[in-house]
XYZ file of C-alpha atoms in Angstrom:
598
model
C 0.000 0.000 0.000
C 1.441 3.285 -1.028
C 1.735 6.191 1.322
C -0.590 9.076 0.702
C 1.277 12.027 -0.845
C 1.469 15.220 1.200
C -1.395 17.709 0.747
C -0.966 20.247 -1.989
C -1.758 23.875 -1.145
C -4.844 25.287 -2.838
C -4.267 26.536 -6.355
C -4.560 30.221 -7.068
C -5.773 29.468 -10.583
C -9.358 29.687 -11.777
C -11.386 26.445 -11.441
C -10.860 25.497 -15.086
C -7.140 26.177 -14.791
C -6.958 24.277 -11.500
C -8.443 21.181 -13.128
C -6.004 21.488 -16.030
C -3.107 21.914 -13.590
C -4.224 18.831 -11.664
C -4.265 16.628 -14.773
C -0.788 17.765 -15.785
C 0.579 16.916 -12.349
C -0.892 13.409 -12.441
C 0.601 12.672 -15.848
C 3.981 13.717 -14.480
C 3.596 11.301 -11.561
C 3.057 8.416 -13.992
C 6.550 9.000 -15.383
C 8.399 9.755 -12.159
C 6.848 7.208 -9.834
C 7.130 3.802 -11.443
C 5.791 2.053 -8.326
C 2.363 3.609 -8.805
C -0.006 1.213 -10.561
C -1.132 2.065 -14.038
C -4.774 1.603 -13.066
C -4.481 4.257 -10.361
C -3.003 6.812 -12.740
C -5.521 6.146 -15.502
C -8.306 6.727 -12.989
C -6.765 10.045 -12.009
C -6.230 11.226 -15.562
C -9.937 10.930 -16.427
C -12.221 13.933 -15.821
C -14.402 12.152 -13.273
C -15.907 15.467 -12.170
C -18.963 17.015 -13.816
C -17.980 19.150 -16.747
C -19.644 22.180 -15.191
C -17.348 21.999 -12.134
C -14.743 23.864 -14.114
C -17.106 26.828 -14.255
C -18.071 26.869 -10.575
C -16.234 27.848 -7.434
C -17.937 25.350 -5.104
C -18.997 21.714 -5.347
C -21.340 19.746 -3.083
C -20.290 16.156 -2.353
C -21.627 13.427 -0.068
C -19.244 11.669 2.343
C -20.093 8.588 4.463
C -20.772 9.402 8.088
C -18.085 7.049 9.435
C -15.356 9.079 7.672
C -16.545 12.262 9.326
C -17.209 10.816 12.774
C -14.002 8.809 13.133
C -11.532 9.972 15.735
C -8.846 10.891 13.208
C -11.040 12.283 10.430
C -9.214 14.322 7.813
C -12.412 16.231 7.131
C -12.497 17.874 10.539
C -9.271 19.813 9.997
C -9.836 23.534 9.634
C -9.488 24.173 5.885
C -10.824 27.303 4.170
C -11.775 25.311 1.077
C -13.641 22.480 2.840
C -16.847 23.049 4.837
C -19.194 20.517 6.442
C -22.774 21.542 5.610
C -24.516 19.011 7.852
C -25.680 15.469 8.362
C -28.357 14.121 6.065
C -31.730 12.798 7.181
C -30.756 9.150 6.675
C -27.945 9.558 9.218
C -25.551 7.728 6.923
C -23.805 10.620 5.228
C -22.766 14.252 5.439
C -22.935 16.984 2.816
C -19.544 18.608 2.286
C -18.839 21.773 0.306
C -15.411 22.027 -1.301
C -13.758 24.664 -3.419
C -12.664 23.705 -6.922
C -9.048 24.433 -6.056
C -9.159 21.572 -3.504
C -10.103 18.953 -6.080
C -6.541 17.709 -6.397
C -6.215 17.190 -2.648
C -9.417 15.164 -2.371
C -8.463 12.985 -5.321
C -5.156 12.288 -3.634
C -7.174 11.062 -0.653
C -8.957 8.582 -2.906
C -12.321 10.429 -2.661
C -13.114 10.629 -6.355
C -16.234 8.468 -5.975
C -17.878 11.083 -3.732
C -18.156 13.505 -6.638
C -20.854 11.409 -8.289
C -23.395 12.648 -5.736
C -26.497 14.503 -7.058
C -28.388 16.047 -4.121
C -31.523 16.474 -6.247
C -31.669 12.822 -7.344
C -34.425 10.509 -6.012
C -33.659 7.621 -3.652
C -33.893 4.035 -4.835
C -36.652 3.396 -2.298
C -38.766 6.255 -3.689
C -38.333 4.975 -7.225
C -39.531 1.509 -6.218
C -42.534 2.834 -4.308
C -43.627 5.890 -6.342
C -42.125 5.424 -9.773
C -39.443 7.472 -11.494
C -41.459 10.622 -12.242
C -42.959 11.049 -8.766
C -39.716 9.978 -7.079
C -37.785 12.614 -9.035
C -40.253 15.262 -7.905
C -39.977 14.114 -4.294
C -36.189 14.106 -4.474
C -36.097 17.669 -5.764
C -38.617 18.808 -3.155
C -36.496 17.198 -0.444
C -33.427 19.051 -1.717
C -35.317 22.384 -1.723
C -36.616 22.000 1.836
C -33.236 20.867 3.138
C -31.470 23.733 1.383
C -33.916 26.309 2.764
C -33.629 24.938 6.316
C -29.842 24.827 6.260
C -29.388 28.219 4.637
C -31.664 29.888 7.171
C -30.171 27.960 10.103
C -26.859 29.683 9.572
C -25.069 27.121 7.420
C -21.897 28.276 5.735
C -22.204 30.826 2.964
C -20.464 28.420 0.595
C -23.323 25.952 0.973
C -25.850 28.608 -0.043
C -23.767 29.514 -3.097
C -23.537 25.857 -4.049
C -27.276 25.256 -3.611
C -28.167 28.270 -5.720
C -25.830 27.060 -8.464
C -27.373 23.600 -8.350
C -30.886 25.048 -8.426
C -30.036 27.192 -11.428
C -28.492 24.329 -13.415
C -31.417 22.003 -12.596
C -34.190 24.481 -13.390
C -35.008 24.978 -9.691
C -34.132 28.645 -9.282
C -37.714 29.834 -8.705
C -38.718 26.854 -6.489
C -35.651 27.481 -4.281
C -36.454 31.199 -3.950
C -40.047 30.303 -3.141
C -38.935 27.733 -0.552
C -36.708 30.310 1.144
C -39.510 32.883 1.182
C -42.161 30.565 2.612
C -39.684 29.220 5.195
C -38.904 32.761 6.347
C -42.575 33.737 6.609
C -43.769 30.609 8.420
C -40.765 30.492 10.774
C -40.744 34.209 11.563
C -41.460 35.611 15.021
C -45.170 35.991 15.954
C -45.045 39.825 15.907
C -43.614 39.733 12.396
C -46.287 37.323 11.150
C -49.006 39.444 12.746
C -47.729 42.609 11.080
C -47.297 40.795 7.766
C -50.871 39.500 7.712
C -52.161 42.947 8.667
C -50.324 44.422 5.716
C -51.898 41.782 3.460
C -55.381 42.819 4.596
C -54.515 46.503 4.181
C -53.142 45.835 0.699
C -56.267 43.964 -0.330
C -58.640 46.650 0.958
C -56.680 49.298 -0.925
C -57.678 47.656 -4.179
C -61.400 47.720 -3.345
C -63.615 50.757 -3.759
C -66.341 49.512 -1.420
C -65.327 48.172 1.984
C -68.811 46.658 2.427
C -68.586 44.503 -0.699
C -68.574 40.703 -0.555
C -64.855 40.614 -1.419
C -64.037 43.045 1.382
C -66.105 41.115 3.944
C -64.485 37.816 2.938
C -61.037 39.364 3.294
C -61.857 40.855 6.701
C -63.184 37.473 7.914
C -59.827 35.753 7.358
C -57.626 35.069 10.359
C -53.852 34.724 10.367
C -53.929 31.047 9.383
C -56.201 31.778 6.414
C -53.978 34.569 5.174
C -50.856 32.405 5.485
C -52.468 29.407 3.791
C -51.023 30.147 0.295
C -47.536 30.193 1.793
C -48.191 27.023 3.775
C -49.260 25.215 0.599
C -46.110 26.344 -1.199
C -44.010 25.235 1.763
C -45.574 21.781 1.602
C -45.266 21.626 -2.184
C -42.274 23.746 -3.322
C -43.416 23.453 -6.925
C -46.770 25.139 -6.308
C -46.805 28.704 -7.602
C -47.777 31.578 -5.341
C -49.767 33.099 -8.191
C -51.020 31.615 -11.426
C -51.750 35.091 -12.796
C -49.907 35.791 -16.046
C -49.187 39.378 -17.000
C -48.713 40.348 -20.663
C -45.262 41.783 -19.962
C -42.517 39.734 -21.622
C -39.943 39.072 -18.916
C -37.044 36.721 -18.366
C -38.343 34.731 -15.408
C -42.091 35.312 -15.552
C -44.543 36.542 -12.978
C -43.663 34.057 -10.214
C -40.243 35.564 -9.560
C -41.849 39.004 -9.588
C -44.431 38.098 -6.952
C -41.720 36.466 -4.817
C -39.880 39.787 -4.838
C -43.079 41.702 -4.046
C -43.891 39.451 -1.090
C -40.284 39.677 0.130
C -40.537 43.468 0.142
C -43.778 43.359 2.138
C -42.276 40.810 4.528
C -39.184 42.942 5.110
C -41.429 45.953 5.702
C -43.079 43.851 8.411
C -39.725 43.361 10.120
C -38.883 40.004 8.546
C -35.488 38.706 7.512
C -33.811 40.615 4.678
C -32.747 38.650 1.598
C -31.098 40.945 -0.933
C -31.022 38.151 -3.506
C -34.794 38.366 -3.694
C -34.742 42.095 -4.403
C -35.159 41.124 -8.045
C -38.137 43.205 -9.094
C -38.347 43.371 -12.859
C -38.589 47.049 -13.694
C -40.418 46.301 -16.935
C -43.517 45.477 -14.872
C -45.968 48.362 -14.592
C -47.810 49.459 -11.475
C -50.914 47.775 -12.864
C -49.026 44.511 -13.463
C -47.724 44.437 -9.898
C -51.140 45.210 -8.433
C -52.681 42.401 -10.488
C -50.203 39.973 -8.954
C -51.052 41.235 -5.472
C -54.772 40.855 -6.150
C -54.432 37.143 -6.766
C -52.295 36.737 -3.668
C -54.894 38.287 -1.348
C -57.909 36.991 -3.259
C -59.547 40.191 -4.527
C -60.390 41.495 -8.000
C -60.840 45.210 -7.333
C -59.575 47.912 -9.654
C -59.088 50.751 -7.203
C -55.894 52.799 -7.305
C -53.575 51.968 -4.415
C -53.581 54.696 -1.781
C -56.852 56.221 -2.975
C -59.009 55.760 0.125
C -60.659 57.680 2.919
C -58.491 57.221 6.063
C -61.468 57.055 8.424
C -63.310 54.502 6.288
C -60.147 52.409 5.982
C -59.605 52.535 9.734
C -63.181 51.447 10.456
C -62.871 48.580 7.982
C -59.557 47.349 9.404
C -61.026 47.155 12.897
C -63.458 44.537 11.556
C -60.584 42.264 10.522
C -59.693 39.271 12.671
C -56.002 40.135 12.502
C -56.516 43.566 14.054
C -57.043 44.157 17.743
C -60.294 45.929 18.556
C -58.689 48.450 20.884
C -56.151 49.771 18.369
C -55.922 53.519 18.859
C -56.528 55.728 15.838
C -53.281 57.576 16.514
C -51.195 54.397 16.263
C -52.949 53.124 13.150
C -51.686 55.534 10.497
C -53.240 54.172 7.305
C -51.876 57.013 5.160
C -48.396 56.356 6.544
C -48.806 52.663 5.794
C -49.660 53.342 2.158
C -46.652 55.669 1.792
C -44.350 53.047 3.312
C -45.684 50.334 1.019
C -45.224 52.481 -2.071
C -41.661 53.133 -0.943
C -40.907 49.423 -0.547
C -43.017 48.114 -3.448
C -43.705 49.452 -6.969
C -47.487 49.411 -6.522
C -48.350 53.115 -6.634
C -47.216 56.720 -6.573
C -47.894 59.474 -4.113
C -50.383 62.109 -5.195
C -48.889 64.527 -7.720
C -45.748 62.479 -8.332
C -43.730 64.326 -11.008
C -46.921 66.354 -11.608
C -47.922 63.741 -14.181
C -51.266 61.962 -14.733
C -51.643 58.611 -12.990
C -52.914 57.077 -16.231
C -49.440 57.478 -17.700
C -47.464 56.565 -14.573
C -49.452 53.368 -13.990
C -48.858 52.250 -17.562
C -45.065 52.589 -17.394
C -42.549 50.312 -15.747
C -40.424 51.534 -12.856
C -37.389 51.910 -15.088
C -39.389 53.929 -17.607
C -40.711 56.273 -14.918
C -37.134 56.769 -13.758
C -36.117 57.622 -17.318
C -38.854 60.254 -17.453
C -37.526 61.826 -14.242
C -33.973 61.782 -15.585
C -35.154 63.398 -18.825
C -36.859 66.151 -16.839
C -33.774 66.859 -14.743
C -31.495 66.890 -17.769
C -33.734 69.344 -19.618
C -34.120 71.623 -16.601
C -30.377 71.550 -16.022
C -29.790 72.645 -19.618
C -32.618 75.233 -19.563
C -33.114 76.434 -15.946
C -35.788 78.952 -16.971
C -38.102 76.059 -17.879
C -38.058 74.553 -14.386
C -41.720 74.907 -13.474
C -44.081 72.171 -12.234
C -46.542 72.914 -15.027
C -43.842 72.229 -17.635
C -43.485 68.579 -16.594
C -46.538 67.607 -18.591
C -45.114 69.399 -21.641
C -41.798 67.605 -21.299
C -43.696 64.319 -21.042
C -45.125 65.034 -24.491
C -41.688 65.852 -25.903
C -40.291 62.669 -24.301
C -42.493 60.739 -26.721
C -40.152 61.818 -29.530
C -37.262 59.811 -28.054
C -39.076 56.763 -26.695
C -40.685 53.776 -28.380
C -42.551 50.491 -27.840
C -44.801 50.365 -24.779
C -44.175 53.916 -23.442
C -45.145 55.317 -26.821
C -48.308 53.219 -26.827
C -49.201 54.418 -23.314
C -48.673 58.034 -24.315
C -50.743 57.563 -27.484
C -53.678 56.204 -25.477
C -53.362 59.075 -23.026
C -53.184 61.665 -25.860
C -56.621 60.559 -27.038
C -58.218 61.006 -23.612
C -60.465 63.860 -22.496
C -57.827 65.164 -20.064
C -55.295 65.581 -22.843
C -57.841 67.438 -24.990
C -58.134 70.004 -22.187
C -54.343 70.184 -22.048
C -54.192 70.832 -25.791
C -56.656 73.700 -25.482
C -54.580 75.201 -22.673
C -51.415 74.943 -24.764
C -53.114 76.629 -27.707
C -54.113 79.513 -25.448
C -50.632 79.816 -23.922
C -48.973 79.694 -27.332
C -50.853 82.785 -28.524
C -49.495 84.842 -25.641
C -46.146 86.611 -25.538
C -43.603 84.102 -24.196
C -39.890 83.852 -23.581
C -38.133 81.962 -26.418
C -37.486 78.843 -24.321
C -41.078 78.600 -23.115
C -42.482 79.308 -26.570
C -40.360 76.578 -28.159
C -41.321 74.079 -25.438
C -45.040 74.764 -26.010
C -44.536 74.400 -29.760
C -42.666 71.106 -29.273
C -45.431 69.828 -27.002
C -48.125 70.738 -29.552
C -46.148 68.991 -32.273
C -45.699 65.812 -30.214
C -49.360 65.805 -29.190
C -50.367 65.809 -32.848
C -47.995 62.953 -33.629
C -49.410 60.847 -30.779
C -52.919 61.028 -32.204
C -53.926 58.254 -34.634
C -53.420 58.934 -38.319
C -56.438 59.005 -40.623
C -56.929 58.683 -44.379
C -57.806 62.389 -44.561
C -54.468 63.601 -43.202
C -52.517 65.775 -45.598
C -49.181 67.564 -45.616
C -50.222 70.350 -47.996
C -51.345 73.880 -47.048
C -55.116 74.158 -46.914
C -55.640 77.923 -46.750
C -52.928 79.187 -49.066
C -49.944 78.899 -46.705
C -49.003 77.166 -43.477
C -49.102 80.382 -41.480
C -52.757 80.901 -42.397
C -53.430 77.290 -41.375
C -51.672 77.942 -38.059
C -53.961 80.881 -37.356
C -57.028 78.713 -37.978
C -55.681 75.959 -35.712
C -55.059 78.458 -32.936
C -58.635 79.686 -33.243
C -59.797 76.282 -32.028
C -60.649 74.655 -35.345
C -59.262 71.379 -36.631
C -57.327 70.844 -39.851
C -56.118 67.652 -41.458
C -52.580 69.021 -41.814
C -52.105 69.885 -38.123
C -48.886 67.869 -37.749
C -47.328 69.462 -40.818
C -48.297 72.988 -39.744
C -46.523 72.641 -36.396
C -43.558 70.912 -38.049
C -43.170 73.771 -40.539
C -43.298 76.317 -37.738
C -40.765 74.192 -35.835
C -38.285 74.326 -38.724
C -38.870 78.072 -39.142
C -38.167 78.550 -35.425
C -35.040 76.427 -35.775
C -33.755 78.678 -38.573
C -34.474 81.787 -36.515
C -32.831 80.399 -33.365
C -29.751 79.331 -35.317
C -29.183 82.948 -36.350
C -28.753 83.841 -32.668
C -25.542 81.784 -32.510
C -24.943 79.900 -29.251
C -27.382 81.977 -27.227
C -30.157 79.381 -27.443
C -28.095 76.268 -28.113
C -29.927 74.099 -25.567
C -33.424 74.946 -26.751
C -32.239 74.425 -30.348
C -31.187 70.923 -29.400
C -34.545 70.231 -27.733
C -36.439 71.401 -30.814
C -34.178 69.510 -33.227
C -34.564 66.259 -31.268
C -38.334 66.754 -31.154
C -38.560 67.332 -34.916
C -36.328 64.301 -35.517
C -36.261 64.649 -39.297
C -34.483 66.525 -42.053
C -35.752 69.972 -42.939
C -38.232 69.815 -45.849
C -37.834 71.763 -49.063
C -38.930 75.360 -48.698
C -42.414 76.259 -49.857
C -43.089 79.539 -51.714
C -44.593 81.161 -48.613
C -42.264 79.740 -45.930
C -40.758 83.216 -45.694
C -43.990 84.314 -44.029
C -43.592 81.653 -41.372
C -39.950 82.593 -40.819
C -40.921 86.254 -40.340
C -43.643 85.163 -37.929
C -41.206 82.986 -35.949
C -38.693 85.850 -35.790
C -41.331 88.165 -34.372
C -42.388 85.588 -31.769
C -38.840 84.647 -30.697
C -36.738 87.784 -31.241
C -39.290 90.435 -30.302
C -41.464 88.352 -27.914
C -44.593 89.248 -29.880
C -47.920 87.605 -29.301
C -49.501 85.611 -32.100
C -51.812 88.509 -33.004
C -49.046 91.108 -33.244
C -46.701 88.745 -35.072
C -49.373 88.234 -37.732
C -49.774 92.020 -38.062
C -46.049 92.460 -38.486
C -45.803 89.760 -41.126
C -48.607 91.317 -43.174
C -47.077 94.774 -42.879
C -43.671 93.528 -44.019
C -45.155 91.777 -47.006
C -47.066 94.882 -48.062
C -43.867 96.948 -47.802
C -41.981 94.462 -49.979
C -44.717 94.654 -52.589
C -44.527 98.456 -52.633
C -40.769 98.224 -53.173
C -41.308 95.911 -56.122
C -43.687 98.500 -57.619
C -41.103 101.258 -57.251
C -38.340 99.233 -58.970
C -40.592 98.208 -61.848
C -39.826 94.506 -61.523
C -43.463 93.606 -62.124
C -46.299 95.139 -64.047
C -48.676 97.331 -61.982
C -51.565 94.957 -62.486
C -49.559 91.956 -61.226
C -48.382 93.890 -58.165
C -51.878 95.028 -57.309
C -53.065 91.444 -57.600
C -50.283 90.363 -55.227
C -51.298 92.992 -52.687
C -54.866 91.749 -52.806
C -53.725 88.169 -52.334
C -51.539 89.218 -49.436
C -54.502 90.632 -47.550
C -56.538 87.463 -48.143
C -53.723 85.062 -47.444
C -53.346 85.722 -43.709
C -56.582 86.740 -42.127
C -56.084 88.618 -38.911
C -57.538 86.976 -35.793
C -60.785 88.388 -34.490
C -60.438 91.593 -32.469
C -61.878 89.793 -29.469
C -58.813 87.571 -29.326
C -56.582 88.634 -26.501
C -53.483 90.586 -27.345
C -51.123 89.376 -24.640
C -48.030 91.133 -25.740
């Protein structure tokens, strides 16, 4: 019998390199040590480990109990790369976690057979009794429960890493996360469970408009055991989903991982154990998606907006719940504070007036998209400080549509067709006719342009002037009438404004960029009467004229040019007179009753 070679210090190479290094060393030993049997060296030169070991840092193996419990066990020595996870239920073996760099040492101990262990595999007894399919399910469930118990009982961090790797490679990522969540909830301290179930009732009532409805009464009649029943079922059967609700959002892991993260946030808010690995909320989910998942969890189907409730009515309803104590004082039961805390922990709502934007838009966007809107606002206000006004947020939301796509654009299009947005359009039309600073005027123009683009196209839409020139069409649009070339009219004015602003040099560089990004297209060929629009834009931007006075100035300039043509004899008198007549008809002045807000 050959003496066991001395232990080799752990390799500093990566796992794949460590395995390669180990094989090279064994081949060398075949040449140098002729007393070693050929069979022994052939066994060592084969990659007896799983191929995926080379890509992992930790490996879980199963070692017979007698090797661990013997008086001179090698496994009990303090080694940073070897950790004993615990004794298995059968009492015949221990689970050991080793680092890949210690593979060579264990093979030198003659432990290569221990690497064949699959902790998710079924037992032979289960296969004989239940059949292969059911036995496989039972074996995986046993692994999940054991992993959850050991991880939460303070087992080494390496064991948790190993279990998560095994779960991922065996398609058990979500069942393991669910097992950890249900274990934490059911094994939590009584005060935590009480607070958690109270939050569940509060969450469910938030989604109901009528606290006297059948759904509300059924929810209030549930005690702690009833509210924890979904988690108890999942704990018994780790493969049972917390929610069967499927949201239309296309995500990587589906709705189950999302609801696990939502429940974890609510549990942590209740004072439960914190698991940062389950802070995996998919930011593509909208507020509505998340609320739909919560509805199924608490067993309600309401459509109320979260946080939209009367505090006194909510308080009275909560006192009817079995999980609330009857003598709770109104001062200690802050329902408004609860809703604010929940919205801080969970993406299920926004406080009133958040970003000064309509809830219809916010609820249709994912968390990441709402963040992008806020970043866009801050960037624009940083570039143009004079625009920083709460009422401009809604205008910037419209201009944001020019740089977004997919779902946000669809949400904005639906909102643009609503009654609220029609009122906004009328307000913008009124503000645009007033004398404005160049930055504010351009922002209103950009918002009007984007609003028109968000509306659905029709077969009657045209890009041609309807009343002789685009400036005349603009005047009609601002009077409150509709034209089929609305988008083109505002685009033409946008390009005229861009030409005027460019003549100022770098003075309005930031607002030029905003307008150019909003237009997002090459300048069209000039029309015969685009000079009118340019003169109008110059009066609005350079001289801060109102719409009424800018129109007057444009008509006066055109008449003066015609008189100059008469004096130089470039045209016949009859042609010039005809041009003057056309000039007066081309741009009709607004009614005198229209406000001159210069």
